[in-house]
Coordinates of C-alpha atoms in Angstrom, one line a residue:
X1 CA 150.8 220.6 -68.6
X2 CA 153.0 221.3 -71.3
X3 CA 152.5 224.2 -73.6
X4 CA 154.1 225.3 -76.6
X5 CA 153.5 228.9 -77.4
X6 CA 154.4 230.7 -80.7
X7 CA 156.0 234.3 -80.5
X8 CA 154.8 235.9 -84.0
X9 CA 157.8 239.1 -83.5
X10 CA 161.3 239.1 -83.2
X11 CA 162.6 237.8 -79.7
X12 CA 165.9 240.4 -80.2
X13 CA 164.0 243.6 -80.4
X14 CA 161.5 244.5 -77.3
X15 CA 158.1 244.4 -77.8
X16 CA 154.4 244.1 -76.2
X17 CA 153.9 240.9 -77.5
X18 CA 156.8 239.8 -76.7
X19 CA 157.1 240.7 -73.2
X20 CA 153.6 239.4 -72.6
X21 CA 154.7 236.3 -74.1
X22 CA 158.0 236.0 -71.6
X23 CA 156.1 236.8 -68.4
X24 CA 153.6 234.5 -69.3
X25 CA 155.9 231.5 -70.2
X26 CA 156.8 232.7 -66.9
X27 CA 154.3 232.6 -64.6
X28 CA 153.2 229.4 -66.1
X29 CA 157.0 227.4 -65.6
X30 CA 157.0 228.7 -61.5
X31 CA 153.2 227.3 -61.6
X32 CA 154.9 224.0 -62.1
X33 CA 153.8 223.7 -66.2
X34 CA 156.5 223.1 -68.9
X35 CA 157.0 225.5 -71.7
X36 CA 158.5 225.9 -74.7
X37 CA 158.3 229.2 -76.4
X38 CA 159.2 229.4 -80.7
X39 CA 160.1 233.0 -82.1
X40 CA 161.7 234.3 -84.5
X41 CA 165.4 235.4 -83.8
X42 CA 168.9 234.8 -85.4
X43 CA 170.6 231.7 -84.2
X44 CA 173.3 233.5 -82.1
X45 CA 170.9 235.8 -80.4
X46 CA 170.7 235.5 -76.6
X47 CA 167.9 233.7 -75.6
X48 CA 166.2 232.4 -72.4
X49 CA 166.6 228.7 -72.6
X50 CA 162.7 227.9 -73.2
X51 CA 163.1 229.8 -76.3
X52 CA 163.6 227.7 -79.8
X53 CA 164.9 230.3 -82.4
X54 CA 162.8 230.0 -85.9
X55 CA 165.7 232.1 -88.2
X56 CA 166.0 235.6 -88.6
X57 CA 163.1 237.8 -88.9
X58 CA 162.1 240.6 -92.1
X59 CA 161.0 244.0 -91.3
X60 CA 157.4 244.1 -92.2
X61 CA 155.1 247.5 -91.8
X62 CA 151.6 246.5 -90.2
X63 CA 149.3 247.6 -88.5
X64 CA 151.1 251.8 -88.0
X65 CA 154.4 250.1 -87.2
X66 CA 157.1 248.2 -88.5
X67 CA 156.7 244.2 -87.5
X68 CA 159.6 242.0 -87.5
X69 CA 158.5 238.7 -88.7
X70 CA 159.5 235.6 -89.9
X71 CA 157.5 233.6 -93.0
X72 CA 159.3 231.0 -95.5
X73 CA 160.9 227.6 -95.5
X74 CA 163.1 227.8 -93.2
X75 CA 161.1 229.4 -91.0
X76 CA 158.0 226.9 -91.9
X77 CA 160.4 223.6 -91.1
X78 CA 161.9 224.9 -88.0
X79 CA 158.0 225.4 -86.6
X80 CA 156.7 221.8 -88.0
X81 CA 159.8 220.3 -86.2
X82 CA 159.2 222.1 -83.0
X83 CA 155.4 220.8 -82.7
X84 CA 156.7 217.1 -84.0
X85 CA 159.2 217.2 -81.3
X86 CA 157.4 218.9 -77.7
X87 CA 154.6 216.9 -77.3
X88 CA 152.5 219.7 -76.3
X89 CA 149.3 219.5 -74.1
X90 CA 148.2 222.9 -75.9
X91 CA 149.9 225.2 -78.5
X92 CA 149.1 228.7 -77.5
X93 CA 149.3 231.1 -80.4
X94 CA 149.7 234.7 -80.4
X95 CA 148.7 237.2 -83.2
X96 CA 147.8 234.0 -85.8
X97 CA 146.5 236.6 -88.4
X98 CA 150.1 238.1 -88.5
X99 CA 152.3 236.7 -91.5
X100 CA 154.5 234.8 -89.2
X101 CA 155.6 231.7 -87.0
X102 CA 151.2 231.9 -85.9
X103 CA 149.8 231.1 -89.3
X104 CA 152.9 228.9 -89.8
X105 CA 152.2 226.8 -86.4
X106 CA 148.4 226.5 -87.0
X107 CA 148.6 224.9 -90.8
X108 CA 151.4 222.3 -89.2
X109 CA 149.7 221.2 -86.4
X110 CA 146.2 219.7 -85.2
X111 CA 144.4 219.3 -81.7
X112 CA 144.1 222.1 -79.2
X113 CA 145.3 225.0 -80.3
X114 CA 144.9 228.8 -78.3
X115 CA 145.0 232.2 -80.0
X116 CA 145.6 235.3 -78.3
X117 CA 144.7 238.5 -80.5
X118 CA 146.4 242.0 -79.0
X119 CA 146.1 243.7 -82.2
X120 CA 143.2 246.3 -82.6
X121 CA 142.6 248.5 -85.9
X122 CA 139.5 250.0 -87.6
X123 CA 140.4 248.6 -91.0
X124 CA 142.7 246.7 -92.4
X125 CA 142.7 246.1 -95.9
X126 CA 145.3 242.8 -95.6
X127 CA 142.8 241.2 -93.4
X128 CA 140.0 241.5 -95.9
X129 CA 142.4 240.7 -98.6
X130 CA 144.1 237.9 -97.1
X131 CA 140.5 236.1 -95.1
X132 CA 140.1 233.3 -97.7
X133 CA 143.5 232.3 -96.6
X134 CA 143.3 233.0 -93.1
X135 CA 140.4 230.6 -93.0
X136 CA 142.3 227.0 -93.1
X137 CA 144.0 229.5 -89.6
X138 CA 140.3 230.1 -88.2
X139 CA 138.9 226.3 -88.5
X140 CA 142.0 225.2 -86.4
X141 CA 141.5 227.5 -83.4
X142 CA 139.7 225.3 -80.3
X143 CA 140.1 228.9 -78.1
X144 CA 140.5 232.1 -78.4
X145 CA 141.3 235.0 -75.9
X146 CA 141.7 238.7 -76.3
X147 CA 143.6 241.0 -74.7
X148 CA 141.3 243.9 -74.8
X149 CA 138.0 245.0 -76.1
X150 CA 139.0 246.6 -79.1
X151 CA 141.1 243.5 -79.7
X152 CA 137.8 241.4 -79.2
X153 CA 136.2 243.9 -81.6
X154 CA 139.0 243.7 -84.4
X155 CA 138.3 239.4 -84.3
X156 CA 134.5 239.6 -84.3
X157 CA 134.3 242.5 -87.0
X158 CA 137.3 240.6 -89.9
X159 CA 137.1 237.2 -88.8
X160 CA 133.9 236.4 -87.0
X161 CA 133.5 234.2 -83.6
X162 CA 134.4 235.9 -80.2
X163 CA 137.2 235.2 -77.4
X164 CA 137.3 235.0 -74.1
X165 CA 138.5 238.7 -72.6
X166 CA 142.1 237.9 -70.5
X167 CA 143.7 241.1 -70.1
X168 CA 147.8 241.6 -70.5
X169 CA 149.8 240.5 -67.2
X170 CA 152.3 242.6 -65.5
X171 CA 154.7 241.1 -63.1
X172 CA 153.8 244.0 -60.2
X173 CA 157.0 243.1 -58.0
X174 CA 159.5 243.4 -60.8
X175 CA 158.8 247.4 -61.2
X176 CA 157.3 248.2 -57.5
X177 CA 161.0 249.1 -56.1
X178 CA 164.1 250.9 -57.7
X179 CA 166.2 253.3 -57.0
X180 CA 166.3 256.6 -60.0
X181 CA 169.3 256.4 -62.7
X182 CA 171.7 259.2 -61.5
X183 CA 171.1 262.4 -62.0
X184 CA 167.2 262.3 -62.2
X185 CA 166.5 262.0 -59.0
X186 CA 165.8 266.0 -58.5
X187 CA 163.8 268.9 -60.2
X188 CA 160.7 268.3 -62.4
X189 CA 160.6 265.2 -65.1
X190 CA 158.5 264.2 -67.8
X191 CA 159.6 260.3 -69.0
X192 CA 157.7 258.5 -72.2
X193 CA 159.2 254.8 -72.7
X194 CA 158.8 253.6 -76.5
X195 CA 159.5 253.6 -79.9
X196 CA 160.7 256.9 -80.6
X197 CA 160.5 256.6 -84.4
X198 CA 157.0 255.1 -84.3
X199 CA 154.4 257.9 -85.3
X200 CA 151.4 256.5 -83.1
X201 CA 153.7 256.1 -79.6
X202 CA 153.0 260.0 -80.3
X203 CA 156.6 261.8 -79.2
X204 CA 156.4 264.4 -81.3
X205 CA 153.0 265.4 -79.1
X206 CA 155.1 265.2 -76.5
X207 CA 158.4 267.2 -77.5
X208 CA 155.7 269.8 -78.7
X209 CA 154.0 270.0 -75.3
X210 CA 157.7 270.2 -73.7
X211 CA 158.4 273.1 -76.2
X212 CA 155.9 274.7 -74.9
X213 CA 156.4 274.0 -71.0
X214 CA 160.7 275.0 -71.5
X215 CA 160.2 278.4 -71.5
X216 CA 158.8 279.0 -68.5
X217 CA 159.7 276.1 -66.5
X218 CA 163.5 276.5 -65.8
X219 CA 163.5 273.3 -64.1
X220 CA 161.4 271.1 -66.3
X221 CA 163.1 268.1 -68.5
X222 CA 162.6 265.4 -70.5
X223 CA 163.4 261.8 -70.1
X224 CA 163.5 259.6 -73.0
X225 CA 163.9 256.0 -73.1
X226 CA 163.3 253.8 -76.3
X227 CA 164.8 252.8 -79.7
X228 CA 165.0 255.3 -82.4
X229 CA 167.0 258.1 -83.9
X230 CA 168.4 260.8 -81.0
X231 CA 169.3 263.1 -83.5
X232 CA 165.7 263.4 -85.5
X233 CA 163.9 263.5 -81.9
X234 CA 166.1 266.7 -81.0
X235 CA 165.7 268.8 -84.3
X236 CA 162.0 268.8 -83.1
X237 CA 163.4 270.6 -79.4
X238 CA 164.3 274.2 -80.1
X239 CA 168.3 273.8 -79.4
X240 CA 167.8 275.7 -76.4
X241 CA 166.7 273.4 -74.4
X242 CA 168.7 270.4 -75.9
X243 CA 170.7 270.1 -73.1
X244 CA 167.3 269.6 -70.4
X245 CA 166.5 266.5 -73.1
X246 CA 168.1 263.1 -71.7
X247 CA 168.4 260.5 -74.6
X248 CA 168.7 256.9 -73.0
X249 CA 167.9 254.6 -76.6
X250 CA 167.7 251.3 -76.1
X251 CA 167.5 250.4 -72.0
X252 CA 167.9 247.0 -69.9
X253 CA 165.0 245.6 -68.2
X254 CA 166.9 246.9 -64.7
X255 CA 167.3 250.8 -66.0
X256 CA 163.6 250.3 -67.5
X257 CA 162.2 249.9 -63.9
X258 CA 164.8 252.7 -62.9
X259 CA 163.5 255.3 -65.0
X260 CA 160.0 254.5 -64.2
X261 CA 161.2 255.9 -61.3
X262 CA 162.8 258.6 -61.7
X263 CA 160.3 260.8 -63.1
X264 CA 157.9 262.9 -61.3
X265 CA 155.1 262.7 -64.5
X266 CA 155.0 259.5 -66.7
X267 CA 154.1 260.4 -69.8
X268 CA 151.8 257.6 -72.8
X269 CA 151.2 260.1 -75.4
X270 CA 149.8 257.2 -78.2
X271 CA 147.9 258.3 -80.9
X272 CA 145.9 255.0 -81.2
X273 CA 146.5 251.8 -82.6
X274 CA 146.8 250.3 -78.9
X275 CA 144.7 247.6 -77.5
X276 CA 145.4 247.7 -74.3
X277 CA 148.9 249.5 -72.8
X278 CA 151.6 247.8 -71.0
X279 CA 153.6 250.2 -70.6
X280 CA 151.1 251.5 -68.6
X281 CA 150.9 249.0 -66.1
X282 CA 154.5 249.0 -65.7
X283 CA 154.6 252.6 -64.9
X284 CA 151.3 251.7 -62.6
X285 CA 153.7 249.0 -60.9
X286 CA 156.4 251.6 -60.3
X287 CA 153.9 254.6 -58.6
X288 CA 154.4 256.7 -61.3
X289 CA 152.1 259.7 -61.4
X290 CA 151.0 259.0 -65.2
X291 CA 149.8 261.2 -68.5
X292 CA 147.8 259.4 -70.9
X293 CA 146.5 260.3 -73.8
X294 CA 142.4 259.0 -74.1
X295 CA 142.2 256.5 -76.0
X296 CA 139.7 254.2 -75.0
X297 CA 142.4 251.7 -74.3
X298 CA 144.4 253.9 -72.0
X299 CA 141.2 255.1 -70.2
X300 CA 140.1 251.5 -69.5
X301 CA 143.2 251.0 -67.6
X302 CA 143.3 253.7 -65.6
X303 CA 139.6 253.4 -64.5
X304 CA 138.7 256.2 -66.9
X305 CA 141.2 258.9 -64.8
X306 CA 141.1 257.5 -61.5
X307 CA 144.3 256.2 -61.7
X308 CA 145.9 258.2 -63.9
X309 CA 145.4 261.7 -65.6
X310 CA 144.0 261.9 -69.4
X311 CA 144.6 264.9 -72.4
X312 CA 143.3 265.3 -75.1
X313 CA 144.5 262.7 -77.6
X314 CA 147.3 264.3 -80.1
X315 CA 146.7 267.6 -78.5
X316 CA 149.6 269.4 -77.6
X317 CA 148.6 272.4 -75.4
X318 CA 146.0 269.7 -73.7
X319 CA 149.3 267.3 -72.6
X320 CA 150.7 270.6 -71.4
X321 CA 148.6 272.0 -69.7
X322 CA 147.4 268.7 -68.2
X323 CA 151.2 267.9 -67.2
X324 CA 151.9 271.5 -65.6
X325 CA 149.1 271.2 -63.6
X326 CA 150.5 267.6 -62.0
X327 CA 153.8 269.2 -61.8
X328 CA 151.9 272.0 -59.7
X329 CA 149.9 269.5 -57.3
X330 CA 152.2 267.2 -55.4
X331 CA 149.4 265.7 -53.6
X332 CA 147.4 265.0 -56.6
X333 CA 150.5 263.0 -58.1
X334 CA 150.9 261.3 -54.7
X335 CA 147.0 260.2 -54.8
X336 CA 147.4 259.5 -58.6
X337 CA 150.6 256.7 -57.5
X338 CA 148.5 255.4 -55.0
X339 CA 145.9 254.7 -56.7
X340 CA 147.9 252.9 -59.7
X341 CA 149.7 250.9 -57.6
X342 CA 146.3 249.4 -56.0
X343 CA 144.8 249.0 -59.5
X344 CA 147.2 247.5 -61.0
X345 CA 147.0 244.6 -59.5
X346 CA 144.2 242.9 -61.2
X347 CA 147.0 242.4 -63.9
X348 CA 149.2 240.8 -62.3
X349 CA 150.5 237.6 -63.4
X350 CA 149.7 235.2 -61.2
X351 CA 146.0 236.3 -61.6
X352 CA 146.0 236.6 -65.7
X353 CA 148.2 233.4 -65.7
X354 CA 145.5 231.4 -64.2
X355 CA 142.8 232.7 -66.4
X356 CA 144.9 231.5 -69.0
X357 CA 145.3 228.1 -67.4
X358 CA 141.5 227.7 -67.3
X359 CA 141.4 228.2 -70.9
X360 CA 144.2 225.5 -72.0
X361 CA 141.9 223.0 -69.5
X362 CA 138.8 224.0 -71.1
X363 CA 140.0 222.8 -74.7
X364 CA 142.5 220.3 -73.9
X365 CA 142.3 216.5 -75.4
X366 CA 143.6 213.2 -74.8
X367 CA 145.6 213.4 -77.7
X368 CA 147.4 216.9 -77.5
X369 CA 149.0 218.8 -80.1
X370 CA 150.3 216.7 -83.2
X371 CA 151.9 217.1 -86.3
X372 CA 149.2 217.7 -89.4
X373 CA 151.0 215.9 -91.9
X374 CA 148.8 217.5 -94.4
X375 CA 149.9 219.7 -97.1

């Protein structure tokens, strides 16, 4: 089968989406199917070679965060081009309600056409503002999955309809093995992965919580690993304990996996916002002994505790204490990794993959995907 599927964010800058979108392309080329993947990214940028650059992308806010996307001529021709040109079986589109390459690939072509929706919010006034538009988006949809519930629940509530529930994929293997980055591969670590200048990946609960721990855990630090500004995440440290906070920015998919593990807590202090959590399953691949905070997203993963610990969400003193006491009970972190590893699973890729698959074959036509030559 061939598949064309249309990144809505930036391909430089990581991502969710994006990485959901790589491992699935994926899973789906060593399954013998041929992809093309379309996102936006400069034309210079590094990119795997099933990936078809669309032009730079515009920092957008949405949604609590800042989106890159990419939404204009340019753009608009590149994407028309693309579907005239790959032939596709099924064009698979993610986030089409985003103001990028989605809504731009579903007005330029006809036939089967796939949405994935990640996103979940409560309200958005752009959706209500923008529906009438986003309609001419809806009527060319043939299927539609979500990643999550709350995902589910964000479609049904703004745009009407339902999806079929496929949950993000993790490629288990890729993070199950690693040795720790040097140097923290001894005392007592706390690691968060993620944005660091993104209020809802909930740091500063974090740094408070660690402020609180310093003091009377000599031996306690802090491993930070994520884009963002080093200098604005230690004025919230007393200065004290600057030097027990390690600062890694930016990290390759390699010392990703590494720091996974080398910590002895794994910390997802989000304040909402998420509808689902792959960082999560990441950390599950690794065996990290894992912190969440519970939202209903997090607690769906980890089997409502089972698999890893919950606090109170945006609490400090409840991530402390909740951390001190997994710092305190070996056995319990031991029992926590085991029991992430083993439930991870069910996200693998090469299950999700092939729930995917099914869907593509359910609304598949003779005709494929073709250029709407409307205006």
């Amino acid at each position: 089968m061939r598949v064309g599927i249309v990144c809505p964010y930036t391909w430089d800058v990581p991502g969710g989406v994006q990485a959901h979108i790589r491992d699935l392309a994926e899973a789906l080329i060593e399954d013998g199917h041929q992809v093309e993947v379309i996102a936006p990214a400069a034309d210079d940028a590094p990119l795997p070679s099933y990936v078809t650059p669309a032009g730079r992308a515009v920092p957008v806010p949405y949604n609590g965060s800042v989106a890159r996307l990419a939404f204009g001529f340019l753009s608009a021709n590149r994407v028309r081009r693309w579907i005239r040109e790959g032939r596709f079986d099924v064009l698979h589109v993610h986030e089409p309600f985003v103001p990028s390459l989605g809504v731009l690939a579903c007005w330029a072509a006809k036939g089967p056409i796939v949405a994935t929706f990640h996103a979940s919010y409560q309200r958005s006034r752009a959706l209500s503002v923008s529906a009438p538009v986003l309609q001419s988006v809806v009527e060319k949809i043939t299927g539609r999955i979500a990643v999550s519930d709350a995902a589910r629940k964000t479609l049904v509530e703004h745009m009407g309809g339902d999806a079929v529930l496929i949950p993000n994929g993790v490629t288990v293997s890729r993070y199950a093995e690693a040795e720790p980055l040097p140097g923290w591969d001894d005392g007592e670590v706390i690691g968060f992965l993620g944005r660091m200048d993104e209020p809802r990946k909930g740091l500063p609960v974090l740094l408070e919580a660690f402020s609180l721990l310093a003091p009377v855990r000599p031996g306690l630090r802090l491993l930070i690993a994520g884009p963002g500004d080093a200098g604005e995440v230690l004025e919230k440290v007393p200065a004290e304990f600057h030097d027990r906070v390690g600062m890694l920015g930016m990290v390759s998919e390699e010392d990703k996996v590494r720091a996974y593990h080398s910590v002895d807590v794994f910390c997802a202090p989000n304040l909402g916002g998420e509808s689902f959590g792959i960082v999560l399953t990441e950390a599950m691949s690794a065996g990290a002994a894992i912190l969440a905070s519970d939202i209903p997203a997090f607690r769906r993963v980890l089997d409502d505790g089972q698999a890893g610990a919950l606090f109170e969400t945006g609490n400090a003193r409840s991530l402390a204490d909740a951390a001190a006491a997994l710092l305190d009970d070996p056995a319990r972190r031991a029992k926590l990794s085991d029991e992430a590893r083993t439930a991870v699973w069910k996200y693998d890729w090469s299950t999700v993959a092939r729930d995917v698959v099914r869907v593509y074959e359910t609304v598949a036509s003779v005709g494929g995907v073709e250029e709407d030559d409307r205006p």
